[in-house]
Amino acid sequence: MRYIALATLFIITPVSADMELSIGGLSGWILKEDVVAIKGEPDEKEEFFASMYTEAYHYPGLALYFMGDHLVSIDADSENYCTAQHICPGDHIDQAIAAYGEPDIKVYDAVDYDQYNFYDAMHHGCWYISSVDGQNIEEISIACH
């Protein structure tokens, strides 16, 4: 009986603590030099002053934000950039919920989308965020803190 209860818990739990969090093969906390080795030089670099970010690298459909030499935020709005679980911009939000569990939904009056934070999928201080318009994912992100 004990094994059945454990098996049931495993089956109904949609995420695990060992879930890989990545978008387009990039994950949080990697170094700038590793980003360039994977993606090549960015189309544009942006420096920040008096911000939590120090620099951003921009590629078509992808924005990467650094704190010092570490990647701490990944934003993808192109269907060419998907998560390790194959969730992409343009997908229905139910696919992300099935993959990552129930989100914490934030609704902002100033923008036309809702923000779905998937904290249950948190790994090494990073989690997935989906910007959702209606029922479709407009942008998928990783945030690290």
JSON list of C-alpha atoms in Angstrom, two decimals:
[
{"chain": "A", "resi": 1, "resn": "MET", "atom": "CA", "xyz": [0.00, 0.00, 0.00]},
{"chain": "A", "resi": 2, "resn": "ARG", "atom": "CA", "xyz": [2.84, 2.39, 0.84]},
{"chain": "A", "resi": 3, "resn": "TYR", "atom": "CA", "xyz": [4.32, 1.92, -2.65]},
{"chain": "A", "resi": 4, "resn": "ILE", "atom": "CA", "xyz": [1.01, 2.69, -4.32]},
{"chain": "A", "resi": 5, "resn": "ALA", "atom": "CA", "xyz": [0.75, 5.96, -2.38]},
{"chain": "A", "resi": 6, "resn": "LEU", "atom": "CA", "xyz": [4.30, 6.92, -3.39]},
{"chain": "A", "resi": 7, "resn": "ALA", "atom": "CA", "xyz": [3.66, 6.00, -7.02]},
{"chain": "A", "resi": 8, "resn": "THR", "atom": "CA", "xyz": [0.46, 8.05, -7.02]},
{"chain": "A", "resi": 9, "resn": "LEU", "atom": "CA", "xyz": [2.28, 11.05, -5.57]},
{"chain": "A", "resi": 10, "resn": "PHE", "atom": "CA", "xyz": [4.95, 10.78, -8.27]},
{"chain": "A", "resi": 11, "resn": "ILE", "atom": "CA", "xyz": [2.39, 10.55, -11.08]},
{"chain": "A", "resi": 12, "resn": "ILE", "atom": "CA", "xyz": [0.27, 13.53, -9.95]},
{"chain": "A", "resi": 13, "resn": "THR", "atom": "CA", "xyz": [3.28, 15.80, -9.26]},
{"chain": "A", "resi": 14, "resn": "PRO", "atom": "CA", "xyz": [3.92, 17.62, -12.57]},
{"chain": "A", "resi": 15, "resn": "VAL", "atom": "CA", "xyz": [7.39, 18.96, -11.79]},
{"chain": "A", "resi": 16, "resn": "SER", "atom": "CA", "xyz": [10.45, 17.82, -9.94]},
{"chain": "A", "resi": 17, "resn": "ALA", "atom": "CA", "xyz": [13.17, 19.69, -8.14]},
{"chain": "A", "resi": 18, "resn": "ASP", "atom": "CA", "xyz": [15.63, 18.46, -10.78]},
{"chain": "A", "resi": 19, "resn": "MET", "atom": "CA", "xyz": [13.74, 19.97, -13.72]},
{"chain": "A", "resi": 20, "resn": "GLU", "atom": "CA", "xyz": [16.03, 21.64, -16.22]},
{"chain": "A", "resi": 21, "resn": "LEU", "atom": "CA", "xyz": [15.18, 25.32, -16.66]},
{"chain": "A", "resi": 22, "resn": "SER", "atom": "CA", "xyz": [16.48, 26.53, -19.98]},
{"chain": "A", "resi": 23, "resn": "ILE", "atom": "CA", "xyz": [15.35, 28.45, -23.04]},
{"chain": "A", "resi": 24, "resn": "GLY", "atom": "CA", "xyz": [17.07, 27.86, -26.35]},
{"chain": "A", "resi": 25, "resn": "GLY", "atom": "CA", "xyz": [19.78, 25.89, -24.56]},
{"chain": "A", "resi": 26, "resn": "LEU", "atom": "CA", "xyz": [20.59, 28.73, -22.12]},
{"chain": "A", "resi": 27, "resn": "SER", "atom": "CA", "xyz": [20.02, 28.58, -18.38]},
{"chain": "A", "resi": 28, "resn": "GLY", "atom": "CA", "xyz": [20.33, 31.01, -15.52]},
{"chain": "A", "resi": 29, "resn": "TRP", "atom": "CA", "xyz": [23.62, 31.82, -13.84]},
{"chain": "A", "resi": 30, "resn": "ILE", "atom": "CA", "xyz": [25.84, 30.85, -16.80]},
{"chain": "A", "resi": 31, "resn": "LEU", "atom": "CA", "xyz": [28.70, 33.18, -17.67]},
{"chain": "A", "resi": 32, "resn": "LYS", "atom": "CA", "xyz": [28.75, 35.73, -20.51]},
{"chain": "A", "resi": 33, "resn": "GLU", "atom": "CA", "xyz": [31.62, 33.87, -22.16]},
{"chain": "A", "resi": 34, "resn": "ASP", "atom": "CA", "xyz": [29.52, 30.69, -22.21]},
{"chain": "A", "resi": 35, "resn": "VAL", "atom": "CA", "xyz": [26.59, 32.61, -23.73]},
{"chain": "A", "resi": 36, "resn": "VAL", "atom": "CA", "xyz": [28.84, 33.89, -26.53]},
{"chain": "A", "resi": 37, "resn": "ALA", "atom": "CA", "xyz": [30.24, 30.39, -27.06]},
{"chain": "A", "resi": 38, "resn": "ILE", "atom": "CA", "xyz": [26.67, 29.07, -27.48]},
{"chain": "A", "resi": 39, "resn": "LYS", "atom": "CA", "xyz": [24.95, 31.98, -29.29]},
{"chain": "A", "resi": 40, "resn": "GLY", "atom": "CA", "xyz": [27.79, 33.95, -30.86]},
{"chain": "A", "resi": 41, "resn": "GLU", "atom": "CA", "xyz": [28.20, 37.68, -30.50]},
{"chain": "A", "resi": 42, "resn": "PRO", "atom": "CA", "xyz": [24.90, 39.52, -29.92]},
{"chain": "A", "resi": 43, "resn": "ASP", "atom": "CA", "xyz": [23.34, 41.83, -32.50]},
{"chain": "A", "resi": 44, "resn": "GLU", "atom": "CA", "xyz": [23.26, 44.55, -29.85]},
{"chain": "A", "resi": 45, "resn": "LYS", "atom": "CA", "xyz": [24.70, 45.09, -26.37]},
{"chain": "A", "resi": 46, "resn": "GLU", "atom": "CA", "xyz": [23.06, 47.42, -23.88]},
{"chain": "A", "resi": 47, "resn": "GLU", "atom": "CA", "xyz": [24.63, 48.71, -20.66]},
{"chain": "A", "resi": 48, "resn": "PHE", "atom": "CA", "xyz": [22.62, 49.75, -17.61]},
{"chain": "A", "resi": 49, "resn": "PHE", "atom": "CA", "xyz": [23.42, 52.15, -14.83]},
{"chain": "A", "resi": 50, "resn": "ALA", "atom": "CA", "xyz": [21.50, 52.21, -11.54]},
{"chain": "A", "resi": 51, "resn": "SER", "atom": "CA", "xyz": [19.68, 49.00, -12.46]},
{"chain": "A", "resi": 52, "resn": "MET", "atom": "CA", "xyz": [19.63, 45.46, -11.12]},
{"chain": "A", "resi": 53, "resn": "TYR", "atom": "CA", "xyz": [21.06, 44.45, -14.51]},
{"chain": "A", "resi": 54, "resn": "THR", "atom": "CA", "xyz": [24.49, 45.55, -15.69]},
{"chain": "A", "resi": 55, "resn": "GLU", "atom": "CA", "xyz": [24.19, 44.57, -19.35]},
{"chain": "A", "resi": 56, "resn": "ALA", "atom": "CA", "xyz": [21.86, 43.00, -21.91]},
{"chain": "A", "resi": 57, "resn": "TYR", "atom": "CA", "xyz": [22.61, 41.03, -25.06]},
{"chain": "A", "resi": 58, "resn": "HIS", "atom": "CA", "xyz": [20.01, 41.16, -27.80]},
{"chain": "A", "resi": 59, "resn": "TYR", "atom": "CA", "xyz": [19.50, 38.52, -30.49]},
{"chain": "A", "resi": 60, "resn": "PRO", "atom": "CA", "xyz": [16.49, 38.24, -32.82]},
{"chain": "A", "resi": 61, "resn": "GLY", "atom": "CA", "xyz": [13.62, 37.02, -30.63]},
{"chain": "A", "resi": 62, "resn": "LEU", "atom": "CA", "xyz": [15.82, 36.74, -27.55]},
{"chain": "A", "resi": 63, "resn": "ALA", "atom": "CA", "xyz": [17.01, 39.16, -24.86]},
{"chain": "A", "resi": 64, "resn": "LEU", "atom": "CA", "xyz": [19.55, 38.14, -22.20]},
{"chain": "A", "resi": 65, "resn": "TYR", "atom": "CA", "xyz": [20.16, 40.18, -19.05]},
{"chain": "A", "resi": 66, "resn": "PHE", "atom": "CA", "xyz": [23.28, 39.95, -16.91]},
{"chain": "A", "resi": 67, "resn": "MET", "atom": "CA", "xyz": [24.18, 40.84, -13.37]},
{"chain": "A", "resi": 68, "resn": "GLY", "atom": "CA", "xyz": [27.96, 41.19, -13.58]},
{"chain": "A", "resi": 69, "resn": "ASP", "atom": "CA", "xyz": [29.15, 38.22, -15.61]},
{"chain": "A", "resi": 70, "resn": "HIS", "atom": "CA", "xyz": [26.15, 35.99, -14.82]},
{"chain": "A", "resi": 71, "resn": "LEU", "atom": "CA", "xyz": [23.01, 35.52, -16.90]},
{"chain": "A", "resi": 72, "resn": "VAL", "atom": "CA", "xyz": [20.00, 36.21, -14.65]},
{"chain": "A", "resi": 73, "resn": "SER", "atom": "CA", "xyz": [17.11, 36.77, -17.05]},
{"chain": "A", "resi": 74, "resn": "ILE", "atom": "CA", "xyz": [16.17, 35.27, -20.41]},
{"chain": "A", "resi": 75, "resn": "ASP", "atom": "CA", "xyz": [13.23, 36.62, -22.47]},
{"chain": "A", "resi": 76, "resn": "ALA", "atom": "CA", "xyz": [12.12, 34.89, -25.67]},
{"chain": "A", "resi": 77, "resn": "ASP", "atom": "CA", "xyz": [9.25, 36.05, -27.87]},
{"chain": "A", "resi": 78, "resn": "SER", "atom": "CA", "xyz": [10.04, 33.91, -30.93]},
{"chain": "A", "resi": 79, "resn": "GLU", "atom": "CA", "xyz": [8.67, 30.40, -31.45]},
{"chain": "A", "resi": 80, "resn": "ASN", "atom": "CA", "xyz": [12.26, 29.48, -32.35]},
{"chain": "A", "resi": 81, "resn": "TYR", "atom": "CA", "xyz": [13.18, 29.64, -28.63]},
{"chain": "A", "resi": 82, "resn": "CYS", "atom": "CA", "xyz": [11.56, 27.00, -26.45]},
{"chain": "A", "resi": 83, "resn": "THR", "atom": "CA", "xyz": [12.06, 25.70, -22.95]},
{"chain": "A", "resi": 84, "resn": "ALA", "atom": "CA", "xyz": [13.71, 22.37, -22.20]},
{"chain": "A", "resi": 85, "resn": "GLN", "atom": "CA", "xyz": [10.16, 20.99, -21.91]},
{"chain": "A", "resi": 86, "resn": "HIS", "atom": "CA", "xyz": [9.27, 22.24, -25.43]},
{"chain": "A", "resi": 87, "resn": "ILE", "atom": "CA", "xyz": [7.03, 25.13, -24.35]},
{"chain": "A", "resi": 88, "resn": "CYS", "atom": "CA", "xyz": [7.35, 27.98, -26.86]},
{"chain": "A", "resi": 89, "resn": "PRO", "atom": "CA", "xyz": [5.91, 31.43, -27.50]},
{"chain": "A", "resi": 90, "resn": "GLY", "atom": "CA", "xyz": [2.67, 30.89, -29.40]},
{"chain": "A", "resi": 91, "resn": "ASP", "atom": "CA", "xyz": [1.70, 27.79, -27.38]},
{"chain": "A", "resi": 92, "resn": "HIS", "atom": "CA", "xyz": [-1.51, 27.59, -25.35]},
{"chain": "A", "resi": 93, "resn": "ILE", "atom": "CA", "xyz": [-0.94, 28.37, -21.66]},
{"chain": "A", "resi": 94, "resn": "ASP", "atom": "CA", "xyz": [-2.47, 25.01, -20.65]},
{"chain": "A", "resi": 95, "resn": "GLN", "atom": "CA", "xyz": [0.65, 23.31, -22.07]},
{"chain": "A", "resi": 96, "resn": "ALA", "atom": "CA", "xyz": [2.86, 25.28, -19.66]},
{"chain": "A", "resi": 97, "resn": "ILE", "atom": "CA", "xyz": [0.54, 24.57, -16.72]},
{"chain": "A", "resi": 98, "resn": "ALA", "atom": "CA", "xyz": [0.66, 20.83, -17.52]},
{"chain": "A", "resi": 99, "resn": "ALA", "atom": "CA", "xyz": [4.47, 20.96, -17.66]},
{"chain": "A", "resi": 100, "resn": "TYR", "atom": "CA", "xyz": [5.22, 23.25, -14.69]},
{"chain": "A", "resi": 101, "resn": "GLY", "atom": "CA", "xyz": [2.25, 23.12, -12.33]},
{"chain": "A", "resi": 102, "resn": "GLU", "atom": "CA", "xyz": [-0.16, 25.79, -11.19]},
{"chain": "A", "resi": 103, "resn": "PRO", "atom": "CA", "xyz": [1.15, 29.33, -11.70]},
{"chain": "A", "resi": 104, "resn": "ASP", "atom": "CA", "xyz": [0.95, 32.42, -9.58]},
{"chain": "A", "resi": 105, "resn": "ILE", "atom": "CA", "xyz": [-0.91, 34.78, -11.94]},
{"chain": "A", "resi": 106, "resn": "LYS", "atom": "CA", "xyz": [-0.30, 38.50, -11.84]},
{"chain": "A", "resi": 107, "resn": "VAL", "atom": "CA", "xyz": [-2.63, 40.85, -13.71]},
{"chain": "A", "resi": 108, "resn": "TYR", "atom": "CA", "xyz": [-1.39, 44.35, -14.48]},
{"chain": "A", "resi": 109, "resn": "ASP", "atom": "CA", "xyz": [-3.67, 47.16, -15.58]},
{"chain": "A", "resi": 110, "resn": "ALA", "atom": "CA", "xyz": [-0.88, 48.95, -17.44]},
{"chain": "A", "resi": 111, "resn": "VAL", "atom": "CA", "xyz": [-0.22, 46.11, -19.93]},
{"chain": "A", "resi": 112, "resn": "ASP", "atom": "CA", "xyz": [-2.34, 43.88, -22.15]},
{"chain": "A", "resi": 113, "resn": "TYR", "atom": "CA", "xyz": [-1.03, 40.56, -20.85]},
{"chain": "A", "resi": 114, "resn": "ASP", "atom": "CA", "xyz": [-1.06, 38.51, -17.66]},
{"chain": "A", "resi": 115, "resn": "GLN", "atom": "CA", "xyz": [2.12, 37.20, -16.08]},
{"chain": "A", "resi": 116, "resn": "TYR", "atom": "CA", "xyz": [2.17, 33.52, -15.09]},
{"chain": "A", "resi": 117, "resn": "ASN", "atom": "CA", "xyz": [4.96, 32.72, -12.60]},
{"chain": "A", "resi": 118, "resn": "PHE", "atom": "CA", "xyz": [5.77, 29.02, -12.31]},
{"chain": "A", "resi": 119, "resn": "TYR", "atom": "CA", "xyz": [7.40, 28.94, -8.87]},
{"chain": "A", "resi": 120, "resn": "ASP", "atom": "CA", "xyz": [6.82, 25.18, -8.46]},
{"chain": "A", "resi": 121, "resn": "ALA", "atom": "CA", "xyz": [9.41, 24.65, -11.20]},
{"chain": "A", "resi": 122, "resn": "MET", "atom": "CA", "xyz": [11.98, 26.79, -9.34]},
{"chain": "A", "resi": 123, "resn": "HIS", "atom": "CA", "xyz": [15.54, 25.49, -9.57]},
{"chain": "A", "resi": 124, "resn": "HIS", "atom": "CA", "xyz": [18.66, 27.22, -8.21]},
{"chain": "A", "resi": 125, "resn": "GLY", "atom": "CA", "xyz": [16.67, 30.42, -7.60]},
{"chain": "A", "resi": 126, "resn": "CYS", "atom": "CA", "xyz": [15.32, 30.53, -11.19]},
{"chain": "A", "resi": 127, "resn": "TRP", "atom": "CA", "xyz": [11.76, 30.00, -12.44]},
{"chain": "A", "resi": 128, "resn": "TYR", "atom": "CA", "xyz": [9.75, 30.25, -15.65]},
{"chain": "A", "resi": 129, "resn": "ILE", "atom": "CA", "xyz": [7.52, 33.21, -16.38]},
{"chain": "A", "resi": 130, "resn": "SER", "atom": "CA", "xyz": [5.02, 33.34, -19.24]},
{"chain": "A", "resi": 131, "resn": "SER", "atom": "CA", "xyz": [3.49, 36.54, -20.54]},
{"chain": "A", "resi": 132, "resn": "VAL", "atom": "CA", "xyz": [0.04, 35.47, -21.68]},
{"chain": "A", "resi": 133, "resn": "ASP", "atom": "CA", "xyz": [-2.41, 37.33, -23.92]},
{"chain": "A", "resi": 134, "resn": "GLY", "atom": "CA", "xyz": [-5.78, 35.59, -23.81]},
{"chain": "A", "resi": 135, "resn": "GLN", "atom": "CA", "xyz": [-4.74, 31.93, -23.67]},
{"chain": "A", "resi": 136, "resn": "ASN", "atom": "CA", "xyz": [-1.57, 32.16, -25.77]},
{"chain": "A", "resi": 137, "resn": "ILE", "atom": "CA", "xyz": [1.98, 32.57, -24.53]},
{"chain": "A", "resi": 138, "resn": "GLU", "atom": "CA", "xyz": [3.42, 35.76, -25.98]},
{"chain": "A", "resi": 139, "resn": "GLU", "atom": "CA", "xyz": [6.80, 35.49, -24.25]},
{"chain": "A", "resi": 140, "resn": "ILE", "atom": "CA", "xyz": [8.52, 32.87, -22.14]},
{"chain": "A", "resi": 141, "resn": "SER", "atom": "CA", "xyz": [11.18, 33.90, -19.65]},
{"chain": "A", "resi": 142, "resn": "ILE", "atom": "CA", "xyz": [13.51, 32.66, -16.97]},
{"chain": "A", "resi": 143, "resn": "ALA", "atom": "CA", "xyz": [14.09, 34.91, -13.98]},
{"chain": "A", "resi": 144, "resn": "CYS", "atom": "CA", "xyz": [16.82, 34.25, -11.43]},
{"chain": "A", "resi": 145, "resn": "HIS", "atom": "CA", "xyz": [17.28, 35.83, -8.01]}
]
